[in-house]
XYZ file of C-alpha atoms in Angstrom:
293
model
C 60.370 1.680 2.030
C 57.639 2.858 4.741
C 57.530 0.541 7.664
C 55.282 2.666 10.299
C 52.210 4.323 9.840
C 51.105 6.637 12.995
C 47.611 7.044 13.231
C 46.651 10.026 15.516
C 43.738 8.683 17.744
C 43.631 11.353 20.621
C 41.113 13.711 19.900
C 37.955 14.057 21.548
C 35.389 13.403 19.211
C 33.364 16.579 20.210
C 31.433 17.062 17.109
C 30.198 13.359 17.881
C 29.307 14.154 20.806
C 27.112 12.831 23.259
C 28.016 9.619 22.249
C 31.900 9.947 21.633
C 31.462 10.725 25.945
C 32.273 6.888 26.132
C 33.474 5.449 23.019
C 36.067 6.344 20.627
C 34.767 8.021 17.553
C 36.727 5.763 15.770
C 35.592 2.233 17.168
C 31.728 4.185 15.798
C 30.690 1.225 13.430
C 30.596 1.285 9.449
C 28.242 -1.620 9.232
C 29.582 -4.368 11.453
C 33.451 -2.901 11.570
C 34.692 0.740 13.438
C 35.548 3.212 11.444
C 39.229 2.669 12.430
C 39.479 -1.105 11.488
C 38.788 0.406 7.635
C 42.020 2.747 7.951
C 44.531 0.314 9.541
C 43.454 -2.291 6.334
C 44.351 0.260 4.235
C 47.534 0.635 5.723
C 48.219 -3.336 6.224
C 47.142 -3.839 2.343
C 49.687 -1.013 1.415
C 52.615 -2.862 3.405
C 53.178 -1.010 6.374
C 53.952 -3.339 9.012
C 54.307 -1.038 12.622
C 51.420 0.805 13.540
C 52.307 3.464 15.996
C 48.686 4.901 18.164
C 48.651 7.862 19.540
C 45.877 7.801 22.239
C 44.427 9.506 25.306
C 42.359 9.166 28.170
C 39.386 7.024 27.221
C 41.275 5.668 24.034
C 42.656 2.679 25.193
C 39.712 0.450 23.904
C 40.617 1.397 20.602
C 43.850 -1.046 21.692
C 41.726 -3.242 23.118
C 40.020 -4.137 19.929
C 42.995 -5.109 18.674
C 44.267 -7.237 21.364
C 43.514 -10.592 21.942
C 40.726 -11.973 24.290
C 41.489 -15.095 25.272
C 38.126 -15.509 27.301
C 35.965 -14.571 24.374
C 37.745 -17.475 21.785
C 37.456 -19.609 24.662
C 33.724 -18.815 24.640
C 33.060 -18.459 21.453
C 35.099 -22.302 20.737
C 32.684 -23.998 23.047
C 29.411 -22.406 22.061
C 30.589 -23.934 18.379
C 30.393 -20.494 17.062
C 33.243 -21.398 14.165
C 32.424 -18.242 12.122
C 32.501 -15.434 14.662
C 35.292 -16.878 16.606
C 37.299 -16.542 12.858
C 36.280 -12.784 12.761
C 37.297 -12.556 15.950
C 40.789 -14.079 15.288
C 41.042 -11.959 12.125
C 40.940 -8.581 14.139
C 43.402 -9.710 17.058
C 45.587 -10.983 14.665
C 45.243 -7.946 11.954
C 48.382 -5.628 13.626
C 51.665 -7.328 13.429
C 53.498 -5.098 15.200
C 51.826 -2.329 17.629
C 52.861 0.851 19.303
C 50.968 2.939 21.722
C 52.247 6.410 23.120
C 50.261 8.290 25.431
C 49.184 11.959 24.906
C 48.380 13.341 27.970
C 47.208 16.791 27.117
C 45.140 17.513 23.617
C 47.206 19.921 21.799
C 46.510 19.433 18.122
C 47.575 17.260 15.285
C 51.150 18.609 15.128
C 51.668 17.432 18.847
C 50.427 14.349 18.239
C 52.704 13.772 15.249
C 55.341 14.780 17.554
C 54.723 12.169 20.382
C 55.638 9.271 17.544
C 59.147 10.871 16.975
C 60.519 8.261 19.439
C 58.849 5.393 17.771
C 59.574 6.034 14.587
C 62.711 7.344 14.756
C 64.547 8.717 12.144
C 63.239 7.354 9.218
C 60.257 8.086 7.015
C 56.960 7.149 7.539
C 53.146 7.296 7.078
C 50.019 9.510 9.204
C 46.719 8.109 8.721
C 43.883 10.145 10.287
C 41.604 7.721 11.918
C 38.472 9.596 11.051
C 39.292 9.786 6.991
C 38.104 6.916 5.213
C 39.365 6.288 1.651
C 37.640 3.610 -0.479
C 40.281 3.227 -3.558
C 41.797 0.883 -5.555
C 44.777 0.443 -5.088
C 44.355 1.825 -1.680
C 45.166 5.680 -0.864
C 48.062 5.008 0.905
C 49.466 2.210 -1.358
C 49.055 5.175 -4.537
C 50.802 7.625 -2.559
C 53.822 5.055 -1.692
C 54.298 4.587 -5.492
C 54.323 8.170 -6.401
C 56.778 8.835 -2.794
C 59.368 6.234 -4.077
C 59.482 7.898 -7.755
C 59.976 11.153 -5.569
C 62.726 9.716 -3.732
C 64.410 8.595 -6.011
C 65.420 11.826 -6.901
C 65.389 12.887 -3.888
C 65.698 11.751 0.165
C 64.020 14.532 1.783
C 60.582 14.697 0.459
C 57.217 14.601 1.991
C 53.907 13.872 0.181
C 50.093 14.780 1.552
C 47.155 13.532 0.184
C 44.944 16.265 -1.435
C 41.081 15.942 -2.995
C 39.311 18.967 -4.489
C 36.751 20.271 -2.842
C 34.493 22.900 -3.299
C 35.094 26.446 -2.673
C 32.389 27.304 0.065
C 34.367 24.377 2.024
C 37.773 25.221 1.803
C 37.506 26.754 5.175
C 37.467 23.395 6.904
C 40.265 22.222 5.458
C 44.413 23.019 5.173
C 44.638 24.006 1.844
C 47.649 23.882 -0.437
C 49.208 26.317 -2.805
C 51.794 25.212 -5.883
C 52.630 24.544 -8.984
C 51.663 21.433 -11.085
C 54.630 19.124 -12.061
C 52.409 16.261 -13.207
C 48.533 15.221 -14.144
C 48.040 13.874 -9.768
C 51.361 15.876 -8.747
C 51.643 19.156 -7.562
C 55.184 20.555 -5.636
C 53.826 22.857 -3.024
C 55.047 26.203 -2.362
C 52.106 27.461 0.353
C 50.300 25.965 3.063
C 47.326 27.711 4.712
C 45.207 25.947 7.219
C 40.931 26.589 6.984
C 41.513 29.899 5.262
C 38.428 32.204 4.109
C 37.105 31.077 0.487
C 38.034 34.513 -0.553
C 41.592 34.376 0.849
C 42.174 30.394 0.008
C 45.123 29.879 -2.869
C 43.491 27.073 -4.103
C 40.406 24.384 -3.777
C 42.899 21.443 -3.337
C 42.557 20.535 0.609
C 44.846 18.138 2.628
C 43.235 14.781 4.040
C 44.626 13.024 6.488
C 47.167 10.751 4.229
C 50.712 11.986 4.693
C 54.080 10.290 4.109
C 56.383 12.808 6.267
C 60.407 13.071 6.109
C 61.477 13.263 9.850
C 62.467 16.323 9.417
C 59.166 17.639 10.260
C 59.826 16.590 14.248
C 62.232 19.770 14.205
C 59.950 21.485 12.439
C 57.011 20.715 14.859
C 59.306 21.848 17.839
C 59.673 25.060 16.472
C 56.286 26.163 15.588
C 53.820 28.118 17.811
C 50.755 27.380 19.310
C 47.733 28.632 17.509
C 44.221 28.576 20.150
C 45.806 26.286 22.191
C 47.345 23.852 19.483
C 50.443 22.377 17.206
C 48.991 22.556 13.441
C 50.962 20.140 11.341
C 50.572 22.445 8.197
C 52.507 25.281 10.014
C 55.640 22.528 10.267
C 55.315 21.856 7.127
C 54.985 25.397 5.880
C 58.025 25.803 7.512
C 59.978 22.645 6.039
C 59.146 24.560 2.508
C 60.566 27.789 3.737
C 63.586 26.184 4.634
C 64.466 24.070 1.249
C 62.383 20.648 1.581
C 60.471 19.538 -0.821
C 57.227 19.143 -0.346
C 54.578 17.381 -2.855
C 50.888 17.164 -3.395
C 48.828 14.189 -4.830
C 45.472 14.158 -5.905
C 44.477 10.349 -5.212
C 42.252 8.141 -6.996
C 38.832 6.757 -4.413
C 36.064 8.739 -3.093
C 36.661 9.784 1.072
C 34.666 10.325 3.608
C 34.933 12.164 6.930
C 33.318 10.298 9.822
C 34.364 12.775 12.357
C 30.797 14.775 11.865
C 27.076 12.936 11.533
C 26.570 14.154 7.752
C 29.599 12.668 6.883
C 29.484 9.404 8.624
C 26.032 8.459 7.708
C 26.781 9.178 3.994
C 29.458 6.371 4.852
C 27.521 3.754 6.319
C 25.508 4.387 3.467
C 28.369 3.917 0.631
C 29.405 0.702 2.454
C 25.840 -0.419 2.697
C 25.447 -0.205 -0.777
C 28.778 -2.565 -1.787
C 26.845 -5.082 -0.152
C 24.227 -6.614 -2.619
C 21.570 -7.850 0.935
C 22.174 -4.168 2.867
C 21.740 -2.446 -0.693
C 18.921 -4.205 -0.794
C 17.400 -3.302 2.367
C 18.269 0.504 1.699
C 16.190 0.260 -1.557
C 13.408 -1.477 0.078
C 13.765 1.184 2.843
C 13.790 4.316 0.246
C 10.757 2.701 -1.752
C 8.636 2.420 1.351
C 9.941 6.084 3.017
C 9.980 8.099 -0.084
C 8.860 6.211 -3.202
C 11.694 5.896 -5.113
């Protein structure tokens, strides 16, 4: 039923910075693979075909990753390297079918949704945030697909977000969602408040960035204000609520992790270092010597 995925890759990286000065916070590695390779599988294993990139200046080698270098199978095929040259193939030849629009000023996440309404057109489709990793199975994306196509069964305007509890001293990073429970993962959401004051927050359930958006929301994104100096999705989507759509929560199965800070993406290279048996050795080896334990 969902055919495109956008997957917002403009932003600047600041809180990465220096190093996000030159390379994409999402091409950062999680052990030999960027951080981005991790969401588009997710998307791939959950059947979306079309991957639509929003980029800016500086992004492009994100793309690049992707694309196919003929020079480098040509070396790698001569130097016998058999092994690395099938890596190599299995990246170029990951994306099926690949989009790329061009945001030329950074204006938020809302904006950025907006840029895809051409390319997706008027159909339903999925937002992956390229700094969210979700290590789940069945995928994050592929749970939230089941639980949209029960929805829409029902009915054809309906949006689902991905939501995770956090803890109250954090909800102020995060959109957080108000509503009323309408199944053990499933809540139908009435309020939308984005990084709100643990004090003034409706709830501890926060939004990650997994969404599965009616198209709807493009009006809806044309008509909201901006808010120092950007779009915020969750004010279009407050806004589809107030008007009649249906909006929906789910509380997915799989631990996440936000690589777009240094706490955050070390604790991943350190969950992905430990699902493989040689690196988890090394860690514990590491941890013995450092710390003794």
């Amino acid at each position: 039923m969902i055919k495109k995925a956008v997957l917002p890759v403009a932003g600047l990286g600041t809180r990465m910075l220096p190093i996000t000065k030159v390379v994409p916070k999402e091409l950062l590695p999680v052990i030999e693979r960027p951080t981005i390779e991790y969401v588009i599988d997710e998307a791939i294993q959950s059947g979306v075909n079309t991957l639509v990139f929003i980029i800016s200046q500086g992004k492009g080698k994100i793309i690049d990753y992707f694309d196919i270098d003929l020079n480098l199978r040509s070396f790698l095929k001569e130097r016998g390297k058999t092994e690395l040259l099938a890596k190599v193939q299995e990246v170029e030849e990951k994306i099926k079918h690949l989009i790329e629009v061009r945001q030329k000023v950074p204006e938020g996440l809302g904006h950025a949704i907006l840029m895809a309404e051409k390319a997706v057109g008027n159909e339903p489709f999925a937002v992956l945030l390229g700094d969210d990793l979700v290590d789940a199975d069945p995928p994050c994306l592929k749970q939230m697909l089941e639980v949209y196509q029960n929805l829409f069964s029902k009915s054809s305007e309906i949006s689902l977000i991905g939501v995770e509890e956090v803890t109250w001293e954090n909800v102020s990073k995060y959109g957080i969602i108000d509503g009323e429970r309408v199944g053990t993962d499933l809540i139908k959401v009435k309020k939308v408040v984005e990084k709100p004051k643990p004090e003034e927050a409706p709830s501890n359930f926060a939004i990650i960035g997994r969404y599965i958006l009616n198209p709807i929301v493009f009006d809806y994104l044309k008509r909201i204000p901006k808010v120092n100096g950007e779009y915020q999705l969750t004010d279009a989507i407050q806004l589809m609520i107030d008007a009649g759509h249906e909006v929906y929560a789910y509380l997915f199965k799989g631990k996440r992790f936000d690589t777009g800070n240094k706490e955050g993406f070390f604790q991943t290279i350190l969950h992905y270092a430990c699902k493989d048996p040689r690196l988890e050795a090394v860690l514990r080896s590491f941890c013995q010597e450092r710390f003794g334990f």
